């Protein structure tokens, strides 16, 4: 008799041309990822060739019960590392039956910004650093921490190795490989300063694809932690006290910044970001005030400052960028639970389209 793992790992291509497409969307909190699967008659590589679908928005906090139908529009396709073969993951956004984006659909507005001719001409590059914390399932306490107690102080855990320093590496490596399999432009991983906390990086990716890839990577991580019996937390300050919070540092450059003389363009862009500091902070994630205290490698939430190689600044410029006179900068303000559609498009809008 076949075991459950045998059945899960069945290769469908041995017996049918049909494939499974897992449709993924952002739920009513703006942070929860939802998904459901459907059978397609054969492999698909172009999201415009996929059928639209619907779901019960009253069960996700996105529609009232008396008018609950929400429509999914397929937007990006990734290979499915769980079902493998020709099966796919599909990133979608959500609309009313009349074709209007629902309030939690942040992708639609981002797509409009990235399709603006002035933004498209700048070929915006993003590198997104997603920090997260792994929690023990039943007690919601970080992985590797004694129940109800604390590990030794921060210091040995960042990029550390060893049973007393790195907790959850099997989950992290499984996620890394699954993302590469899926076709996500994941560029690295590392252990973070607080034990039980990790980071992966997506990019450099162009325009809205960076946000599509980060949402796909978050979904894959949710699925892997589900299998491992561990809780994924994107809270920006999961443990109060003398522990680092979790951010989503956003590295950014435009074509003009990457060309000769780009450093002057970078400085002008940073000046614009400073003028819109409050608007950006308001959109950069829930609970960020608990993280942006001016301590633990952050700037104070009410203060905007930038510097070269300064991890206590709102915006950090790398030494190489200063030396070469061109390159990129890092916005260190976004929280780990930020919506990448909002953050990436907002940075592009402020630095390219906004005229002070």
PDB file of N, CA and C in Angstrom, residues 189-260:
ATOM      1  N   UNK A 189      20.610  34.302   2.296  1.00  0.00           N
ATOM      2  CA  UNK A 189      19.995  34.144   3.616  1.00  0.00           C
ATOM      3  C   UNK A 189      21.057  34.408   4.666  1.00  0.00           C
ATOM      4  N   UNK A 190      20.635  34.726   5.886  1.00  0.00           N
ATOM      5  CA  UNK A 190      21.564  34.772   7.026  1.00  0.00           C
ATOM      6  C   UNK A 190      20.796  34.748   8.336  1.00  0.00           C
ATOM      7  N   UNK A 191      21.475  34.254   9.364  1.00  0.00           N
ATOM      8  CA  UNK A 191      20.930  34.339  10.703  1.00  0.00           C
ATOM      9  C   UNK A 191      20.994  35.778  11.180  1.00  0.00           C
ATOM     10  N   UNK A 192      19.970  36.198  11.940  1.00  0.00           N
ATOM     11  CA  UNK A 192      19.923  37.593  12.380  1.00  0.00           C
ATOM     12  C   UNK A 192      20.424  37.749  13.826  1.00  0.00           C
ATOM     13  N   UNK A 193      20.386  38.989  14.311  1.00  0.00           N
ATOM     14  CA  UNK A 193      21.006  39.335  15.591  1.00  0.00           C
ATOM     15  C   UNK A 193      20.284  38.685  16.764  1.00  0.00           C
ATOM     16  N   UNK A 194      18.941  38.658  16.709  1.00  0.00           N
ATOM     17  CA  UNK A 194      18.180  38.016  17.770  1.00  0.00           C
ATOM     18  C   UNK A 194      18.079  36.520  17.484  1.00  0.00           C
ATOM     19  N   UNK A 195      18.350  35.659  18.468  1.00  0.00           N
ATOM     20  CA  UNK A 195      18.239  34.220  18.211  1.00  0.00           C
ATOM     21  C   UNK A 195      16.812  33.828  17.839  1.00  0.00           C
ATOM     22  N   UNK A 196      16.691  32.944  16.845  1.00  0.00           N
ATOM     23  CA  UNK A 196      15.391  32.545  16.317  1.00  0.00           C
ATOM     24  C   UNK A 196      14.926  33.434  15.186  1.00  0.00           C
ATOM     25  N   UNK A 197      15.727  34.451  14.859  1.00  0.00           N
ATOM     26  CA  UNK A 197      15.374  35.391  13.795  1.00  0.00           C
ATOM     27  C   UNK A 197      16.320  35.184  12.614  1.00  0.00           C
ATOM     28  N   UNK A 198      15.729  35.262  11.402  1.00  0.00           N
ATOM     29  CA  UNK A 198      16.479  35.028  10.174  1.00  0.00           C
ATOM     30  C   UNK A 198      16.119  36.076   9.126  1.00  0.00           C
ATOM     31  N   UNK A 199      16.862  36.048   8.049  1.00  0.00           N
ATOM     32  CA  UNK A 199      16.597  36.970   6.949  1.00  0.00           C
ATOM     33  C   UNK A 199      16.838  36.285   5.620  1.00  0.00           C
ATOM     34  N   UNK A 200      15.982  36.600   4.635  1.00  0.00           N
ATOM     35  CA  UNK A 200      16.300  36.255   3.255  1.00  0.00           C
ATOM     36  C   UNK A 200      16.185  37.513   2.409  1.00  0.00           C
ATOM     37  N   UNK A 201      16.882  37.502   1.285  1.00  0.00           N
ATOM     38  CA  UNK A 201      16.883  38.666   0.403  1.00  0.00           C
ATOM     39  C   UNK A 201      16.322  38.288  -0.970  1.00  0.00           C
ATOM     40  N   UNK A 202      15.477  39.158  -1.502  1.00  0.00           N
ATOM     41  CA  UNK A 202      14.941  39.006  -2.852  1.00  0.00           C
ATOM     42  C   UNK A 202      15.463  40.149  -3.702  1.00  0.00           C
ATOM     43  N   UNK A 203      16.049  39.810  -4.856  1.00  0.00           N
ATOM     44  CA  UNK A 203      16.509  40.846  -5.773  1.00  0.00           C
ATOM     45  C   UNK A 203      17.977  40.672  -6.123  1.00  0.00           C
ATOM     46  N   UNK A 204      18.526  41.591  -6.942  1.00  0.00           N
ATOM     47  CA  UNK A 204      17.783  42.730  -7.497  1.00  0.00           C
ATOM     48  C   UNK A 204      16.728  42.290  -8.516  1.00  0.00           C
ATOM     49  N   UNK A 205      15.541  42.875  -8.355  1.00  0.00           N
ATOM     50  CA  UNK A 205      14.425  42.612  -9.257  1.00  0.00           C
ATOM     51  C   UNK A 205      13.862  43.948  -9.715  1.00  0.00           C
ATOM     52  N   UNK A 206      13.279  43.953 -10.896  1.00  0.00           N
ATOM     53  CA  UNK A 206      12.837  45.196 -11.518  1.00  0.00           C
ATOM     54  C   UNK A 206      11.357  45.452 -11.226  1.00  0.00           C
ATOM     55  N   UNK A 207      11.055  46.676 -10.751  1.00  0.00           N
ATOM     56  CA  UNK A 207       9.677  47.133 -10.625  1.00  0.00           C
ATOM     57  C   UNK A 207       8.813  46.242  -9.771  1.00  0.00           C
ATOM     58  N   UNK A 208       7.606  45.988 -10.259  1.00  0.00           N
ATOM     59  CA  UNK A 208       6.616  45.273  -9.466  1.00  0.00           C
ATOM     60  C   UNK A 208       6.968  43.802  -9.259  1.00  0.00           C
ATOM     61  N   UNK A 209       7.865  43.268 -10.085  1.00  0.00           N
ATOM     62  CA  UNK A 209       8.248  41.858  -9.923  1.00  0.00           C
ATOM     63  C   UNK A 209       8.906  41.618  -8.569  1.00  0.00           C
ATOM     64  N   UNK A 210       9.579  42.629  -8.005  1.00  0.00           N
ATOM     65  CA  UNK A 210      10.195  42.464  -6.683  1.00  0.00           C
ATOM     66  C   UNK A 210       9.133  42.153  -5.636  1.00  0.00           C
ATOM     67  N   UNK A 211       8.006  42.871  -5.689  1.00  0.00           N
ATOM     68  CA  UNK A 211       6.934  42.643  -4.722  1.00  0.00           C
ATOM     69  C   UNK A 211       6.229  41.316  -4.972  1.00  0.00           C
ATOM     70  N   UNK A 212       6.000  40.967  -6.234  1.00  0.00           N
ATOM     71  CA  UNK A 212       5.411  39.659  -6.546  1.00  0.00           C
ATOM     72  C   UNK A 212       6.273  38.535  -5.980  1.00  0.00           C
ATOM     73  N   UNK A 213       7.586  38.668  -6.149  1.00  0.00           N
ATOM     74  CA  UNK A 213       8.504  37.630  -5.685  1.00  0.00           C
ATOM     75  C   UNK A 213       8.536  37.551  -4.166  1.00  0.00           C
ATOM     76  N   UNK A 214       8.481  38.701  -3.494  1.00  0.00           N
ATOM     77  CA  UNK A 214       8.506  38.661  -2.033  1.00  0.00           C
ATOM     78  C   UNK A 214       7.235  38.022  -1.489  1.00  0.00           C
ATOM     79  N   UNK A 215       6.081  38.328  -2.071  1.00  0.00           N
ATOM     80  CA  UNK A 215       4.842  37.690  -1.609  1.00  0.00           C
ATOM     81  C   UNK A 215       4.890  36.181  -1.865  1.00  0.00           C
ATOM     82  N   UNK A 216       5.425  35.777  -3.012  1.00  0.00           N
ATOM     83  CA  UNK A 216       5.546  34.340  -3.296  1.00  0.00           C
ATOM     84  C   UNK A 216       6.488  33.676  -2.298  1.00  0.00           C
ATOM     85  N   UNK A 217       7.582  34.347  -1.965  1.00  0.00           N
ATOM     86  CA  UNK A 217       8.541  33.800  -1.003  1.00  0.00           C
ATOM     87  C   UNK A 217       7.931  33.707   0.388  1.00  0.00           C
ATOM     88  N   UNK A 218       7.127  34.705   0.765  1.00  0.00           N
ATOM     89  CA  UNK A 218       6.435  34.646   2.055  1.00  0.00           C
ATOM     90  C   UNK A 218       5.465  33.472   2.095  1.00  0.00           C
ATOM     91  N   UNK A 219       4.735  33.257   1.000  1.00  0.00           N
ATOM     92  CA  UNK A 219       3.789  32.136   0.952  1.00  0.00           C
ATOM     93  C   UNK A 219       4.539  30.805   1.111  1.00  0.00           C
ATOM     94  N   UNK A 220       5.622  30.650   0.399  1.00  0.00           N
ATOM     95  CA  UNK A 220       6.402  29.411   0.487  1.00  0.00           C
ATOM     96  C   UNK A 220       6.920  29.198   1.907  1.00  0.00           C
ATOM     97  N   UNK A 221       7.349  30.278   2.558  1.00  0.00           N
ATOM     98  CA  UNK A 221       7.831  30.165   3.936  1.00  0.00           C
ATOM     99  C   UNK A 221       6.698  29.769   4.885  1.00  0.00           C
ATOM    100  N   UNK A 222       5.515  30.312   4.672  1.00  0.00           N
ATOM    101  CA  UNK A 222       4.360  29.907   5.475  1.00  0.00           C
ATOM    102  C   UNK A 222       4.089  28.413   5.326  1.00  0.00           C
ATOM    103  N   UNK A 223       4.186  27.906   4.104  1.00  0.00           N
ATOM    104  CA  UNK A 223       3.921  26.496   3.850  1.00  0.00           C
ATOM    105  C   UNK A 223       4.992  25.602   4.494  1.00  0.00           C
ATOM    106  N   UNK A 224       6.240  26.042   4.448  1.00  0.00           N
ATOM    107  CA  UNK A 224       7.317  25.235   5.020  1.00  0.00           C
ATOM    108  C   UNK A 224       7.232  25.215   6.541  1.00  0.00           C
ATOM    109  N   UNK A 225       6.938  26.365   7.154  1.00  0.00           N
ATOM    110  CA  UNK A 225       6.783  26.382   8.611  1.00  0.00           C
ATOM    111  C   UNK A 225       5.556  25.577   9.037  1.00  0.00           C
ATOM    112  N   UNK A 226       4.539  25.535   8.184  1.00  0.00           N
ATOM    113  CA  UNK A 226       3.365  24.685   8.441  1.00  0.00           C
ATOM    114  C   UNK A 226       3.779  23.223   8.560  1.00  0.00           C
ATOM    115  N   UNK A 227       4.599  22.774   7.631  1.00  0.00           N
ATOM    116  CA  UNK A 227       5.077  21.389   7.649  1.00  0.00           C
ATOM    117  C   UNK A 227       5.954  21.139   8.875  1.00  0.00           C
ATOM    118  N   UNK A 228       6.766  22.132   9.231  1.00  0.00           N
ATOM    119  CA  UNK A 228       7.714  21.968  10.341  1.00  0.00           C
ATOM    120  C   UNK A 228       7.064  22.136  11.709  1.00  0.00           C
ATOM    121  N   UNK A 229       5.802  22.604  11.752  1.00  0.00           N
ATOM    122  CA  UNK A 229       5.143  22.816  13.032  1.00  0.00           C
ATOM    123  C   UNK A 229       5.689  24.008  13.793  1.00  0.00           C
ATOM    124  N   UNK A 230       6.099  25.027  13.044  1.00  0.00           N
ATOM    125  CA  UNK A 230       6.666  26.244  13.624  1.00  0.00           C
ATOM    126  C   UNK A 230       5.846  27.427  13.127  1.00  0.00           C
ATOM    127  N   UNK A 231       5.716  28.458  13.953  1.00  0.00           N
ATOM    128  CA  UNK A 231       4.936  29.639  13.582  1.00  0.00           C
ATOM    129  C   UNK A 231       5.859  30.705  12.995  1.00  0.00           C
ATOM    130  N   UNK A 232       5.454  31.265  11.855  1.00  0.00           N
ATOM    131  CA  UNK A 232       6.195  32.369  11.237  1.00  0.00           C
ATOM    132  C   UNK A 232       5.643  33.691  11.751  1.00  0.00           C
ATOM    133  N   UNK A 233       6.510  34.544  12.257  1.00  0.00           N
ATOM    134  CA  UNK A 233       6.101  35.872  12.720  1.00  0.00           C
ATOM    135  C   UNK A 233       6.821  36.944  11.909  1.00  0.00           C
ATOM    136  N   UNK A 234       6.030  37.892  11.391  1.00  0.00           N
ATOM    137  CA  UNK A 234       6.589  39.076  10.738  1.00  0.00           C
ATOM    138  C   UNK A 234       6.384  40.317  11.608  1.00  0.00           C
ATOM    139  N   UNK A 235       6.161  40.113  12.896  1.00  0.00           N
ATOM    140  CA  UNK A 235       6.017  41.244  13.811  1.00  0.00           C
ATOM    141  C   UNK A 235       7.337  42.012  13.859  1.00  0.00           C
ATOM    142  N   UNK A 236       7.282  43.352  13.771  1.00  0.00           N
ATOM    143  CA  UNK A 236       8.530  44.126  13.754  1.00  0.00           C
ATOM    144  C   UNK A 236       9.259  44.172  15.100  1.00  0.00           C
ATOM    145  N   UNK A 237       8.597  43.813  16.175  1.00  0.00           N
ATOM    146  CA  UNK A 237       9.272  43.751  17.480  1.00  0.00           C
ATOM    147  C   UNK A 237       8.651  42.614  18.272  1.00  0.00           C
ATOM    148  N   UNK A 238       8.980  41.360  17.914  1.00  0.00           N
ATOM    149  CA  UNK A 238       8.300  40.208  18.527  1.00  0.00           C
ATOM    150  C   UNK A 238       8.602  40.044  20.014  1.00  0.00           C
ATOM    151  N   UNK A 239       9.776  40.500  20.449  1.00  0.00           N
ATOM    152  CA  UNK A 239      10.143  40.421  21.861  1.00  0.00           C
ATOM    153  C   UNK A 239      10.559  41.812  22.336  1.00  0.00           C
ATOM    154  N   UNK A 240       9.847  42.317  23.323  1.00  0.00           N
ATOM    155  CA  UNK A 240      10.208  43.633  23.868  1.00  0.00           C
ATOM    156  C   UNK A 240      11.519  43.547  24.640  1.00  0.00           C
ATOM    157  N   UNK A 241      12.176  44.686  24.787  1.00  0.00           N
ATOM    158  CA  UNK A 241      13.412  44.715  25.555  1.00  0.00           C
ATOM    159  C   UNK A 241      14.627  44.877  24.670  1.00  0.00           C
ATOM    160  N   UNK A 242      15.757  44.439  25.185  1.00  0.00           N
ATOM    161  CA  UNK A 242      17.041  44.670  24.520  1.00  0.00           C
ATOM    162  C   UNK A 242      17.316  43.622  23.445  1.00  0.00           C
ATOM    163  N   UNK A 243      16.361  43.542  22.496  1.00  0.00           N
ATOM    164  CA  UNK A 243      16.476  42.600  21.389  1.00  0.00           C
ATOM    165  C   UNK A 243      16.196  43.343  20.088  1.00  0.00           C
ATOM    166  N   UNK A 244      16.916  43.005  19.051  1.00  0.00           N
ATOM    167  CA  UNK A 244      16.676  43.651  17.763  1.00  0.00           C
ATOM    168  C   UNK A 244      15.275  43.351  17.243  1.00  0.00           C
ATOM    169  N   UNK A 245      14.670  44.327  16.590  1.00  0.00           N
ATOM    170  CA  UNK A 245      13.402  44.104  15.918  1.00  0.00           C
ATOM    171  C   UNK A 245      13.628  43.482  14.549  1.00  0.00           C
ATOM    172  N   UNK A 246      12.548  43.384  13.780  1.00  0.00           N
ATOM    173  CA  UNK A 246      12.612  42.773  12.451  1.00  0.00           C
ATOM    174  C   UNK A 246      12.151  43.798  11.416  1.00  0.00           C
ATOM    175  N   UNK A 247      12.966  44.004  10.400  1.00  0.00           N
ATOM    176  CA  UNK A 247      12.649  44.974   9.359  1.00  0.00           C
ATOM    177  C   UNK A 247      12.569  44.334   7.991  1.00  0.00           C
ATOM    178  N   UNK A 248      12.362  45.182   7.012  1.00  0.00           N
ATOM    179  CA  UNK A 248      12.396  44.761   5.603  1.00  0.00           C
ATOM    180  C   UNK A 248      13.140  45.856   4.837  1.00  0.00           C
ATOM    181  N   UNK A 249      14.423  45.973   5.137  1.00  0.00           N
ATOM    182  CA  UNK A 249      15.245  47.005   4.511  1.00  0.00           C
ATOM    183  C   UNK A 249      15.110  46.909   2.996  1.00  0.00           C
ATOM    184  N   UNK A 250      14.900  48.055   2.364  1.00  0.00           N
ATOM    185  CA  UNK A 250      14.595  48.100   0.936  1.00  0.00           C
ATOM    186  C   UNK A 250      15.701  48.834   0.196  1.00  0.00           C
ATOM    187  N   UNK A 251      16.474  48.082  -0.573  1.00  0.00           N
ATOM    188  CA  UNK A 251      17.551  48.646  -1.379  1.00  0.00           C
ATOM    189  C   UNK A 251      16.991  49.062  -2.734  1.00  0.00           C
ATOM    190  N   UNK A 252      17.440  50.217  -3.220  1.00  0.00           N
ATOM    191  CA  UNK A 252      16.777  50.832  -4.374  1.00  0.00           C
ATOM    192  C   UNK A 252      17.777  51.581  -5.234  1.00  0.00           C
ATOM    193  N   UNK A 253      17.593  51.449  -6.543  1.00  0.00           N
ATOM    194  CA  UNK A 253      18.349  52.288  -7.474  1.00  0.00           C
ATOM    195  C   UNK A 253      17.551  52.467  -8.760  1.00  0.00           C
ATOM    196  N   UNK A 254      17.844  53.554  -9.443  1.00  0.00           N
ATOM    197  CA  UNK A 254      17.277  53.816 -10.764  1.00  0.00           C
ATOM    198  C   UNK A 254      18.403  53.804 -11.783  1.00  0.00           C
ATOM    199  N   UNK A 255      18.030  53.793 -13.041  1.00  0.00           N
ATOM    200  CA  UNK A 255      19.026  53.826 -14.103  1.00  0.00           C
ATOM    201  C   UNK A 255      19.930  55.045 -13.953  1.00  0.00           C
ATOM    202  N   UNK A 256      19.328  56.202 -13.623  1.00  0.00           N
ATOM    203  CA  UNK A 256      20.114  57.426 -13.453  1.00  0.00           C
ATOM    204  C   UNK A 256      21.093  57.306 -12.292  1.00  0.00           C
ATOM    205  N   UNK A 257      20.686  56.619 -11.218  1.00  0.00           N
ATOM    206  CA  UNK A 257      21.570  56.438 -10.066  1.00  0.00           C
ATOM    207  C   UNK A 257      22.724  55.502 -10.378  1.00  0.00           C
ATOM    208  N   UNK A 258      22.492  54.564 -11.289  1.00  0.00           N
ATOM    209  CA  UNK A 258      23.531  53.588 -11.632  1.00  0.00           C
ATOM    210  C   UNK A 258      24.514  54.119 -12.671  1.00  0.00           C
ATOM    211  N   UNK A 259      24.158  55.207 -13.328  1.00  0.00           N
ATOM    212  CA  UNK A 259      25.034  55.811 -14.341  1.00  0.00           C
ATOM    213  C   UNK A 259      26.005  56.792 -13.705  1.00  0.00           C
ATOM    214  N   UNK A 260      26.971  57.253 -14.507  1.00  0.00           N
ATOM    215  CA  UNK A 260      27.939  58.239 -14.018  1.00  0.00           C
ATOM    216  C   UNK A 260      27.204  59.466 -13.494  1.00  0.00           C
TER     217      UNK A 260
END
